[in-house]
Coordinates of C-alpha atoms and ligand atoms in Angstrom, one line a residue:
M1 CA 103.8 139.4 123.1
N2 CA 103.2 138.1 119.6
D3 CA 105.3 140.5 117.6
S4 CA 108.4 138.3 116.7
I5 CA 109.1 135.2 114.9
Y6 CA 111.6 133.2 117.0
R7 CA 113.8 130.5 115.6
P8 CA 115.3 128.3 118.3
A9 CA 119.0 127.6 117.7
L10 CA 119.7 124.5 115.8
P11 CA 120.3 122.0 118.5
R12 CA 123.4 119.8 118.9
N13 CA 123.3 116.4 120.5
E14 CA 124.4 116.3 124.1
V15 CA 127.9 114.7 124.4
A16 CA 128.2 111.7 126.7
L17 CA 130.6 112.1 129.6
G18 CA 133.3 109.4 130.0
Y19 CA 133.2 108.9 133.9
A20 CA 136.8 107.8 133.8
P21 CA 138.4 107.2 137.3
G22 CA 139.4 110.5 138.7
S23 CA 137.2 112.6 136.5
P24 CA 135.0 115.3 138.1
E25 CA 131.8 113.7 136.7
R26 CA 132.8 110.4 138.3
A27 CA 133.3 112.1 141.7
A28 CA 129.9 113.9 141.4
L29 CA 128.1 110.7 140.4
E30 CA 129.7 108.6 143.2
A31 CA 128.6 111.2 145.7
E32 CA 125.1 111.1 144.3
L33 CA 124.9 107.3 144.3
G34 CA 125.8 107.5 148.0
T35 CA 123.0 110.0 148.6
V36 CA 120.4 107.9 146.8
L37 CA 121.4 104.8 148.7
A38 CA 121.3 106.6 152.0
S39 CA 118.1 108.6 151.6
R40 CA 115.4 105.9 151.2
I41 CA 113.2 108.4 149.3
E42 CA 109.4 108.4 149.5
I43 CA 107.8 109.5 146.3
P44 CA 104.3 110.9 146.0
C45 CA 101.9 111.3 143.0
L46 CA 102.0 114.9 141.7
I47 CA 98.6 116.2 140.8
G48 CA 98.0 119.8 139.9
G49 CA 101.4 120.6 141.4
R50 CA 100.5 119.1 144.7
S51 CA 102.2 116.0 146.3
V52 CA 99.6 113.3 146.9
W53 CA 100.5 110.7 149.5
T54 CA 98.0 107.9 148.8
G55 CA 99.3 105.6 151.5
R56 CA 99.4 102.7 149.1
K57 CA 103.2 102.4 149.4
R58 CA 105.1 100.2 146.9
P59 CA 108.8 99.5 147.4
I60 CA 111.5 100.6 144.9
I61 CA 113.8 97.6 144.7
R62 CA 117.4 97.7 143.5
P63 CA 117.4 95.0 140.7
D64 CA 121.1 94.0 141.2
E65 CA 120.7 93.8 145.0
R66 CA 117.2 92.6 145.6
G67 CA 117.4 93.0 149.4
T68 CA 118.0 96.7 149.1
E69 CA 115.0 99.0 149.0
L70 CA 115.9 102.3 147.5
G71 CA 112.7 103.8 148.8
S72 CA 109.0 103.7 148.0
Y73 CA 106.4 105.4 146.0
H74 CA 102.7 106.1 146.7
A75 CA 100.6 104.3 144.1
A76 CA 97.9 106.2 142.3
G77 CA 94.5 104.5 141.8
P78 CA 91.2 105.4 140.2
A79 CA 90.5 108.3 142.6
E80 CA 93.9 110.0 141.8
A81 CA 93.3 109.4 138.1
K82 CA 90.0 111.3 138.4
T83 CA 91.6 114.2 140.3
A84 CA 94.5 114.3 137.9
I85 CA 92.1 114.7 134.9
E86 CA 90.4 117.6 136.7
A87 CA 93.7 119.2 137.6
A88 CA 95.0 118.8 134.0
L89 CA 91.8 120.3 132.5
A90 CA 92.0 123.2 135.0
A91 CA 95.5 124.0 133.9
K92 CA 94.7 123.7 130.2
Q93 CA 93.4 127.1 129.3
E94 CA 96.4 129.0 130.7
W95 CA 99.0 126.6 129.3
E96 CA 97.7 126.6 125.8
A97 CA 97.3 130.4 125.9
L98 CA 101.0 130.8 126.6
P99 CA 103.0 131.8 123.5
W100 CA 104.7 128.7 122.2
E101 CA 108.2 130.1 122.8
E102 CA 107.4 130.2 126.5
R103 CA 106.6 126.5 126.4
A104 CA 109.7 125.9 124.4
A105 CA 111.7 127.8 127.0
V106 CA 110.5 125.6 129.9
F107 CA 111.9 122.5 128.1
R108 CA 115.1 124.2 127.0
R109 CA 115.7 125.1 130.6
A110 CA 114.9 121.5 131.6
A111 CA 117.5 120.4 129.1
E112 CA 120.1 122.5 130.7
L113 CA 119.2 121.2 134.2
V114 CA 119.4 117.6 133.1
S115 CA 122.7 118.0 131.3
G116 CA 124.1 120.3 134.0
S117 CA 123.4 120.7 137.6
R118 CA 121.0 117.7 137.9
R119 CA 123.0 115.4 135.6
A120 CA 124.5 113.3 138.4
R121 CA 121.2 113.0 140.2
I122 CA 119.3 111.6 137.2
V123 CA 122.1 109.3 136.1
A124 CA 122.4 107.9 139.6
A125 CA 118.7 107.3 139.9
T126 CA 118.7 105.6 136.5
M127 CA 121.6 103.4 137.4
L128 CA 120.3 102.3 140.7
G129 CA 116.5 102.1 140.0
Q130 CA 116.7 100.7 136.4
C131 CA 120.0 98.8 136.8
K132 CA 121.9 100.5 134.1
T133 CA 125.7 100.7 133.8
V134 CA 127.0 104.2 134.0
G135 CA 127.5 104.4 130.2
Q136 CA 124.0 103.3 129.5
A137 CA 122.5 105.6 132.1
E138 CA 124.4 108.5 130.8
I139 CA 123.4 108.1 127.1
D140 CA 119.8 107.6 128.2
S141 CA 119.0 109.9 131.1
A142 CA 121.4 112.7 130.5
C143 CA 122.0 112.8 126.8
E144 CA 118.8 111.5 125.2
V145 CA 116.5 113.4 127.7
A146 CA 118.3 116.7 126.9
D147 CA 118.2 115.9 123.2
F148 CA 114.5 115.3 123.3
F149 CA 113.8 118.6 125.0
R150 CA 116.1 120.7 122.7
F151 CA 115.2 119.0 119.5
G152 CA 111.5 119.1 120.5
A153 CA 111.6 122.8 120.9
A154 CA 113.2 123.2 117.5
A155 CA 110.8 120.7 115.9
M156 CA 107.9 122.6 117.3
A157 CA 109.1 125.7 115.5
E158 CA 109.5 123.7 112.3
A159 CA 106.0 122.3 112.6
Y160 CA 104.4 125.7 113.2
A161 CA 106.3 127.2 110.3
D162 CA 104.6 124.8 107.9
Q163 CA 102.0 127.1 106.4
P164 CA 99.8 126.8 103.3
A165 CA 100.2 128.8 100.1
D166 CA 98.7 132.2 99.6
A167 CA 97.0 133.6 96.5
P168 CA 96.5 137.3 95.5
A169 CA 94.1 139.0 97.9
E170 CA 93.9 135.8 100.0
W171 CA 95.7 134.9 103.2
N172 CA 95.8 131.3 104.4
R173 CA 97.0 130.6 107.9
T174 CA 97.3 127.3 109.8
S175 CA 97.3 127.3 113.6
Y176 CA 98.3 124.1 115.3
R177 CA 96.0 124.0 118.3
P178 CA 96.5 121.5 121.1
L179 CA 94.0 118.7 121.3
E180 CA 90.7 119.3 122.9
G181 CA 91.0 117.4 126.2
F182 CA 94.0 115.8 127.8
V183 CA 96.7 113.4 126.7
Y184 CA 97.6 110.2 128.4
A185 CA 101.3 109.3 128.4
V186 CA 102.2 105.7 129.4
S187 CA 106.0 104.9 129.6
P188 CA 108.1 101.8 129.9
F189 CA 110.8 101.1 132.4
N190 CA 113.8 100.8 130.1
F191 CA 114.5 104.3 129.1
T192 CA 114.3 107.4 131.3
A193 CA 114.3 109.4 128.0
L194 CA 111.1 107.7 126.9
G195 CA 109.3 108.8 130.0
A196 CA 110.6 112.3 129.3
N197 CA 109.5 112.4 125.7
L198 CA 106.1 110.7 126.1
A199 CA 104.9 113.3 128.5
A200 CA 106.9 116.3 127.2
A201 CA 106.1 116.1 123.5
P202 CA 102.4 116.7 124.0
A203 CA 103.0 119.2 126.7
L204 CA 105.4 121.2 124.4
M205 CA 102.5 121.4 121.9
G206 CA 100.3 123.0 124.5
N207 CA 98.5 119.9 125.8
V208 CA 98.0 118.9 129.4
V209 CA 99.1 115.4 130.3
L210 CA 98.5 112.5 132.7
W211 CA 101.8 110.6 132.9
K212 CA 101.8 107.0 134.1
P213 CA 105.4 105.9 134.5
A214 CA 106.4 102.2 134.7
S215 CA 106.5 101.0 138.3
T216 CA 110.2 100.1 138.0
S217 CA 111.4 103.4 136.8
V218 CA 109.7 105.7 139.3
L219 CA 112.9 106.8 140.9
S220 CA 114.4 108.4 137.8
N221 CA 111.1 109.5 136.5
W222 CA 110.4 111.4 139.8
V223 CA 113.7 113.3 139.2
L224 CA 112.3 114.4 135.8
M225 CA 109.1 115.7 137.5
Q226 CA 111.3 117.7 139.9
I227 CA 113.2 119.1 136.9
Y228 CA 110.0 120.1 135.2
E229 CA 108.9 122.1 138.3
E230 CA 112.4 123.7 138.6
A231 CA 112.2 124.6 134.9
G232 CA 109.0 126.5 135.5
L233 CA 106.4 124.1 134.2
P234 CA 103.1 125.3 135.6
P235 CA 101.2 123.0 138.0
G236 CA 98.8 120.6 136.4
V237 CA 100.4 120.5 132.9
I238 CA 102.1 117.2 133.6
N239 CA 100.5 115.1 136.3
F240 CA 102.6 112.2 137.7
L241 CA 100.6 109.0 138.4
P242 CA 102.7 106.0 139.3
G243 CA 100.5 103.0 139.9
S244 CA 98.6 100.2 138.2
G245 CA 98.3 100.9 134.5
K246 CA 95.0 98.9 134.3
E247 CA 93.3 100.8 137.1
I248 CA 94.4 104.2 135.9
S249 CA 93.6 103.5 132.3
E250 CA 90.1 102.4 133.0
V251 CA 89.4 105.9 134.4
V252 CA 91.3 107.7 131.7
L253 CA 89.7 105.9 128.8
A254 CA 86.2 106.4 130.2
H255 CA 86.5 110.2 130.1
P256 CA 84.9 112.1 127.2
L257 CA 87.9 114.5 127.0
F258 CA 90.5 111.8 126.6
A259 CA 92.2 113.1 123.5
G260 CA 95.3 111.0 122.9
L261 CA 97.5 108.1 124.0
H262 CA 101.3 108.5 123.8
F263 CA 102.5 105.0 124.6
T264 CA 105.7 103.0 124.6
G265 CA 105.8 99.5 126.0
S266 CA 104.8 96.0 125.0
T267 CA 102.7 95.1 122.0
A268 CA 100.1 93.3 124.2
V269 CA 99.5 96.3 126.5
F270 CA 99.3 98.7 123.5
R271 CA 96.8 96.5 121.8
G272 CA 94.7 96.2 125.0
L273 CA 94.6 100.0 125.3
W274 CA 93.8 100.5 121.6
K275 CA 90.9 98.1 122.0
G276 CA 89.7 100.0 125.1
I277 CA 89.8 103.2 123.0
G278 CA 87.9 101.6 120.2
E279 CA 85.2 100.5 122.6
G280 CA 84.8 104.1 123.9
L281 CA 84.7 105.8 120.6
E282 CA 81.1 107.1 121.0
R283 CA 82.0 108.6 124.4
Y284 CA 84.8 110.9 123.2
R285 CA 84.5 114.4 121.9
S286 CA 87.1 113.8 119.3
Y287 CA 88.8 110.7 117.8
P288 CA 91.7 110.2 120.1
R289 CA 95.2 110.3 118.6
I290 CA 97.0 107.0 119.2
V291 CA 100.8 106.9 119.0
G292 CA 102.5 103.7 120.3
E293 CA 106.0 102.2 120.0
T294 CA 106.0 98.6 121.1
G295 CA 108.0 95.4 120.9
G296 CA 110.8 94.3 118.6
K297 CA 112.9 91.4 117.4
G298 CA 116.0 93.2 116.1
F299 CA 118.0 91.2 113.5
V300 CA 121.6 91.2 112.4
F301 CA 122.2 89.7 109.0
L302 CA 125.8 88.9 108.1
H303 CA 126.6 88.6 104.4
P304 CA 129.5 86.4 103.3
S305 CA 131.3 89.7 102.6
A306 CA 130.8 91.1 106.1
D307 CA 133.7 92.5 108.1
L308 CA 133.4 90.0 111.0
E309 CA 135.5 92.1 113.4
A310 CA 133.1 95.0 113.2
A311 CA 130.1 92.6 113.3
R312 CA 131.4 90.9 116.5
V313 CA 131.6 94.2 118.4
A314 CA 128.2 95.4 117.1
I315 CA 126.6 92.1 118.1
I316 CA 128.0 92.1 121.6
R317 CA 126.9 95.7 122.2
G318 CA 123.6 95.4 120.4
A319 CA 122.6 92.2 122.1
Y320 CA 123.8 92.5 125.6
E321 CA 124.1 96.2 126.6
Y322 CA 121.5 96.9 129.2
Q323 CA 121.0 93.1 129.5
G324 CA 119.2 93.1 126.1
Q325 CA 116.3 95.1 127.6
K326 CA 116.0 97.4 124.6
C327 CA 113.2 97.2 122.0
S328 CA 116.0 97.7 119.5
A329 CA 118.3 95.0 120.8
A330 CA 119.9 92.5 118.5
S331 CA 117.9 89.5 119.2
R332 CA 118.3 87.2 116.2
L333 CA 121.4 86.7 114.2
Y334 CA 121.8 85.2 110.7
V335 CA 125.2 83.8 109.9
P336 CA 126.4 82.3 106.6
K337 CA 127.3 78.6 106.8
S338 CA 130.9 79.0 105.5
T339 CA 132.0 81.3 108.3
A340 CA 129.6 80.2 111.1
R341 CA 131.8 77.9 113.0
A342 CA 134.8 80.0 113.4
F343 CA 132.8 83.2 113.9
L344 CA 130.4 81.8 116.5
D345 CA 133.2 80.1 118.5
G346 CA 135.0 83.3 118.8
L347 CA 131.9 85.3 119.6
A348 CA 130.8 82.7 122.3
E349 CA 134.2 82.9 124.0
E350 CA 133.9 86.7 124.2
V351 CA 130.2 86.5 125.4
R352 CA 131.2 84.1 128.2
A353 CA 133.8 86.6 129.4
L354 CA 131.5 89.6 129.6
P355 CA 131.7 91.1 133.1
M356 CA 128.3 91.0 134.8
G357 CA 127.5 92.3 138.3
K358 CA 126.3 95.3 140.3
V359 CA 126.2 98.5 138.3
T360 CA 127.9 100.4 141.1
D361 CA 131.1 98.4 140.1
F362 CA 131.9 100.5 137.0
R363 CA 133.9 97.7 135.4
N364 CA 130.8 95.6 134.7
F365 CA 129.3 95.5 131.2
L366 CA 126.0 93.9 132.3
G367 CA 123.8 94.3 135.3
A368 CA 120.6 92.5 136.4
V369 CA 117.3 92.4 134.6
I370 CA 114.7 94.8 135.9
D371 CA 112.7 92.6 138.3
E372 CA 111.5 89.2 139.4
T373 CA 108.7 89.0 136.8
A374 CA 111.1 89.8 134.0
F375 CA 113.6 87.3 135.4
E376 CA 111.0 84.5 135.5
A377 CA 109.7 85.3 132.0
I378 CA 113.2 85.4 130.4
M379 CA 114.3 82.2 132.2
A380 CA 111.0 80.4 131.1
R381 CA 111.9 81.3 127.4
I382 CA 115.4 80.0 127.9
E383 CA 114.1 76.8 129.4
A384 CA 111.6 76.4 126.5
V385 CA 114.5 76.5 124.0
R386 CA 116.8 74.1 125.9
P387 CA 115.6 70.8 124.4
G388 CA 116.2 71.8 120.8
G389 CA 118.7 74.8 121.1
R390 CA 122.5 74.6 121.1
F391 CA 123.8 76.9 123.8
L392 CA 127.2 78.4 123.0
A393 CA 127.2 80.7 125.9
G394 CA 125.1 81.4 129.0
G395 CA 121.7 80.0 129.6
R396 CA 121.6 80.2 133.3
G397 CA 120.2 82.7 135.8
D398 CA 120.6 83.4 139.5
S399 CA 118.1 85.5 141.4
S400 CA 119.4 84.9 144.9
E401 CA 121.2 88.3 145.2
G402 CA 119.8 90.2 142.2
F403 CA 118.0 89.3 139.0
F404 CA 121.1 88.1 137.0
I405 CA 120.8 86.2 133.7
E406 CA 124.0 85.2 131.9
P407 CA 124.5 86.7 128.4
T408 CA 123.2 83.9 126.3
L409 CA 124.0 82.8 122.8
L410 CA 122.1 79.9 121.3
V411 CA 121.9 78.3 117.9
C412 CA 118.5 77.3 116.6
A413 CA 118.0 74.6 114.0
E414 CA 114.5 75.8 113.1
P415 CA 114.6 79.3 111.6
R416 CA 111.0 80.2 112.6
C417 CA 111.1 78.8 116.1
A418 CA 109.9 81.0 119.1
A419 CA 113.5 82.0 120.0
M420 CA 114.0 83.4 116.4
S421 CA 110.6 85.1 116.2
E422 CA 109.3 86.2 119.6
E423 CA 110.6 89.1 121.8
I424 CA 112.5 87.8 124.8
F425 CA 113.6 91.2 126.2
G426 CA 116.6 89.9 128.0
P427 CA 120.3 89.1 127.3
V428 CA 119.5 86.3 124.8
L429 CA 120.7 86.2 121.2
S430 CA 119.3 83.4 118.9
V431 CA 121.3 82.4 115.9
Y432 CA 120.3 80.8 112.6
I433 CA 123.0 79.5 110.2
Y434 CA 121.8 80.0 106.6
D435 CA 122.9 78.7 103.3
E436 CA 124.7 81.4 101.4
G437 CA 123.9 79.6 98.1
D438 CA 120.4 81.3 98.4
I439 CA 120.8 84.7 99.9
A440 CA 117.4 85.9 98.6
S441 CA 115.6 83.2 100.5
A442 CA 117.6 84.0 103.6
L443 CA 116.6 87.6 103.4
R444 CA 113.0 86.6 102.9
L445 CA 113.3 84.6 106.1
V446 CA 114.5 87.7 107.9
D447 CA 111.5 89.6 106.6
T448 CA 108.8 87.1 107.4
T449 CA 109.9 85.4 110.6
S450 CA 108.8 87.8 113.2
P451 CA 105.6 90.0 113.5
Y452 CA 107.8 92.9 114.5
A453 CA 109.5 95.5 112.3
L454 CA 111.5 97.8 114.5
T455 CA 115.3 97.5 114.0
G456 CA 117.7 95.5 112.0
A457 CA 121.3 95.6 110.9
V458 CA 123.1 94.3 107.8
F459 CA 126.8 93.7 107.6
A460 CA 128.5 93.5 104.2
R461 CA 131.5 95.0 102.4
D462 CA 130.2 94.3 98.9
R463 CA 128.0 97.2 97.9
R464 CA 125.7 94.9 95.9
D465 CA 125.0 93.0 99.1
I466 CA 124.1 96.2 100.9
A467 CA 121.8 97.4 98.1
T468 CA 120.1 94.0 97.8
S469 CA 119.5 93.8 101.5
L470 CA 118.1 97.4 101.8
L471 CA 115.6 96.5 99.2
A472 CA 114.6 93.1 100.5
L473 CA 114.3 94.4 104.1
R474 CA 112.6 97.7 103.3
H475 CA 109.5 96.8 105.3
S476 CA 111.3 94.7 107.9
A477 CA 112.3 97.6 110.1
G478 CA 111.6 101.2 110.9
N479 CA 115.3 101.7 111.6
L480 CA 117.9 99.9 109.5
Y481 CA 121.6 99.9 110.1
V482 CA 124.4 99.2 107.7
N483 CA 127.6 97.9 109.3
D484 CA 126.5 99.1 112.7
K485 CA 124.6 97.8 115.7
P486 CA 120.8 98.1 115.7
T487 CA 120.7 100.0 119.0
G488 CA 121.6 103.5 120.1
A489 CA 119.4 105.7 117.9
V490 CA 120.2 109.3 118.5
V491 CA 117.5 112.0 118.5
G492 CA 117.6 114.1 115.4
R493 CA 120.0 111.8 113.6
Q494 CA 118.2 108.5 113.5
P495 CA 114.5 109.3 114.3
F496 CA 113.2 106.1 115.9
G497 CA 110.2 103.9 115.5
G498 CA 108.9 100.8 113.9
M499 CA 106.0 99.3 111.9
R500 CA 103.9 96.1 111.9
A501 CA 103.6 94.9 115.5
S502 CA 106.3 97.3 116.6
G503 CA 104.1 100.4 116.6
T504 CA 102.7 103.3 114.7
N505 CA 106.1 104.6 113.6
D506 CA 105.6 108.2 114.5
K507 CA 109.3 108.8 115.0
A508 CA 109.9 110.3 118.4
G509 CA 111.6 113.7 118.5
T510 CA 110.4 114.8 115.1
A511 CA 108.0 117.5 113.9
G512 CA 105.8 114.6 112.6
N513 CA 105.4 113.2 116.0
L514 CA 104.7 116.6 117.5
L515 CA 102.0 117.2 115.0
R516 CA 100.1 114.2 116.3
W517 CA 99.5 116.3 119.4
A518 CA 98.0 119.2 117.5
S519 CA 94.9 119.7 115.5
A520 CA 95.3 122.1 112.6
C521 CA 92.9 125.0 112.1
V522 CA 93.2 126.7 108.7
V523 CA 91.9 130.2 108.4
K524 CA 91.3 131.6 105.0
E525 CA 90.9 135.4 104.8
N526 CA 89.7 137.1 101.7
F527 CA 91.0 140.7 101.2
D528 CA 88.8 141.3 98.2
P529 CA 85.6 139.2 98.4
P530 CA 83.5 138.9 95.2
L531 CA 80.5 141.0 95.0
A532 CA 78.5 139.0 92.5
W533 CA 77.5 135.4 92.7
R534 CA 77.1 134.6 89.0
H535 CA 79.8 132.5 87.3
P536 CA 80.9 133.5 83.8
S537 CA 79.7 130.2 82.5
M538 CA 76.2 131.1 83.3
G539 CA 76.1 133.9 80.8
E540 CA 73.7 133.9 77.8
D541 CA 75.2 132.7 74.4
Ligands
NAD601 P1 104.9 97.1 129.5 O1 104.0 97.0 128.4 O2 104.9 96.0 130.5 O3 104.7 98.5 130.3 C1 104.6 99.7 129.7 C2 103.7 100.6 130.4 O4 102.4 100.1 130.4 C3 104.1 100.7 131.9 O5 103.9 102.0 132.4 C4 103.1 99.8 132.5 O6 102.8 100.1 133.9 C5 101.8 100.0 131.7 N1 100.9 99.0 131.7 C6 101.1 97.6 131.9 N2 99.9 97.0 131.9 C7 99.0 97.9 131.6 C8 97.6 97.8 131.3 N3 96.9 96.6 131.4 N4 96.9 98.9 131.0 C9 97.6 100.1 130.9 N5 98.9 100.2 131.1 C10 99.6 99.1 131.4 O7 106.4 97.3 129.0 P2 107.8 97.4 129.8 O8 108.1 96.1 130.4 O9 107.8 98.6 130.7 O10 108.8 97.8 128.6 C11 109.2 96.8 127.7 C12 108.5 96.7 126.4 O11 108.5 98.0 125.9 C13 109.1 95.8 125.4 O12 108.1 95.1 124.7 C14 109.9 96.8 124.5 O13 110.1 96.3 123.2 C15 108.9 97.9 124.5 N6 109.7 99.2 124.1 C16 109.5 99.6 122.9 C17 110.2 100.8 122.5 C18 110.0 101.3 121.1 O14 110.4 102.5 120.8 N7 109.4 100.6 120.1 C19 111.0 101.4 123.4 C20 111.2 100.9 124.6 C21 110.5 99.8 125.0

C-alpha cells in the first residue's frame, strides 16, 4: 500500500526506572540476574536468520568476578563473514522493497519489547556482561536503546519528508534509496545502545547489515538480536558476527558491494578501517559512506565564578560513573588557583569514599573495568604518571577477583602531559590548576591540549564567563555542557558526536545520520515539455 502519508507520533524519551528495594522492577531484575548466572548461555553467530555454531568458542567473563564464566559465544571468522555478505545481499531486495512504515514498525515494536517485557533481560545482561551498575545499565540498555528505535523511526519520516521545490508544470521528487550493497556496523563494548543504533540506523533506512559487536558485549548484544527477531525483522537484514574485527573486516572491505561503515570505538581502529577502505576504492561499486565516532578527552573547566557544589557532583558522576569508560567521560579538569586547594581536598575525600565492588550489590557506585587488557592498559597509564603526578585519590588496581581500579584523581604540573591529553578510558581524572589572571590562555590550553573534540563542560555563574567560554571552545567539542556533567547525552535532546580525532560528528539518532545510509535520487517530471528548441535570444534583430 502506498496511498497514505504516515507521520509517526512524536517520540518521548523512555523514563528510567528507579529499582528501589521492594519495587517490582527490582524483583524482576533480580530474578533475571539469577537466570543469567545460572544459565551459562552459548551464543551463536546469526546469519540469514540461521544460528551458526562455528566451534571457535570464546568465554564470556564477568569483569567484576573474573572466575565466573557467564557463558560463551561462537566466534565468526572469514568464512562466516563471506556467508553473511551473501545472506545480507539475498535479503536486500525484499527488505528495501518493503514500505518504509513497515520497517519503522519493526523498530517501534523492538522499542516496546526492550522497554517492556524484555527490559529486565537486557538490563541484566548489560550489568553482568559489561559490568554496569543498575542505573547505568538502565539508562543505556533500556532507555537509550528504546529512544534510538523510536526517534529513528520519526527521524526517518522527517528525512523522507525533505523534498525539493516545485515549479509550474514541473514536479520534483526525491527518493532516499538504501545504499547499493551492504553496510558494516562495528560497535564498542561500552554501550549496548550503540550496538543497537549502529546496526539499526542503516537497517531502518532499508539497508542490509553485517554487525560485528565487541567481544566483551556479546551477552547483551545477543539479547538485542533476539528482540529484532521477535519484532519481525526478516532474516538476513542484520547479521550477527561476533569475532575478530581484523579477520572479519578483511573480508568485508575486500567486497565490491561494501557500501558503508558505521563505526564507534577507538580512534586507532577507525583510522585503520578508513585506510583499508581507501586502499580498496577502486574495488567498490560506490564510494563507501564512512561514519565513525571515536575517542575523547572530555574536559571540565571551572571558572572562578563556578558553583562548586554543582561542579563537584558533576565531576564525580562525569568522571567515575561506569568506571570512566565513556567516550564522553570527564577526563581532564581545569581549576582556578584561588579555589584549587579547598575544592580539590573536598573532592578527593569524596572520591576516596566512592563505593566500588560487584554490580550485583546495588549499593556500589563503581564496578570493574571491562577486561584484563583494559585493566593493564589503564594501570600502565597510571604508572607512567606516578613519578610526576600528585595523586589525591586512588591510583591502585587489583585484578585478583575482578578488574578493579580505584577512582583516581591526580594533579599534573605540566598542562600538556599525556595524562591531560590522551584518552585513558578508565576511572582517572587528571587536574591542572590554572592561573585565573589569564583565563583566555587557560581556555586556549583547553582547546589545544588534546587531539579530541568530543565533550566538555564549563561551570560558571557569571554570564560573561559562559559566553566567553562557549566562543573560545566552539571547536573543542561536539557536545558542550554548561553547568552540567559532560556525559549522559539523551537521544533527541543532545544529539551526540564529536570532531577532530573524535569522529565524523554525524550525530547519532538524527535525520542527518540516517541520510548517510541513503542515496538520494531526484526525479524531475515535466507536465508540459517544450516543443521548440530555439531560445528567444537566438532570434534575428
Ligand atoms: P575498540 O576500538 O577496541 O573496539 C571497537 C570495535 O572495533 C569492536 O567491535 C572491536 O572488536 C573492533 N575492532 C577492534 N580491532 C579491530 C580491527 N583491527 N579491525 C576492525 N575492527 C576492530 O573500542 P572499545 O574498547 O570497544 O571502545 C572504547 C573506545 O570507543 C574508546 O576509545 C571510546 O572513546 C570509543 N567510544 C566512542 C564513542 C563516541 O560516540 N565517540 C562512544 C563509545 C565509545
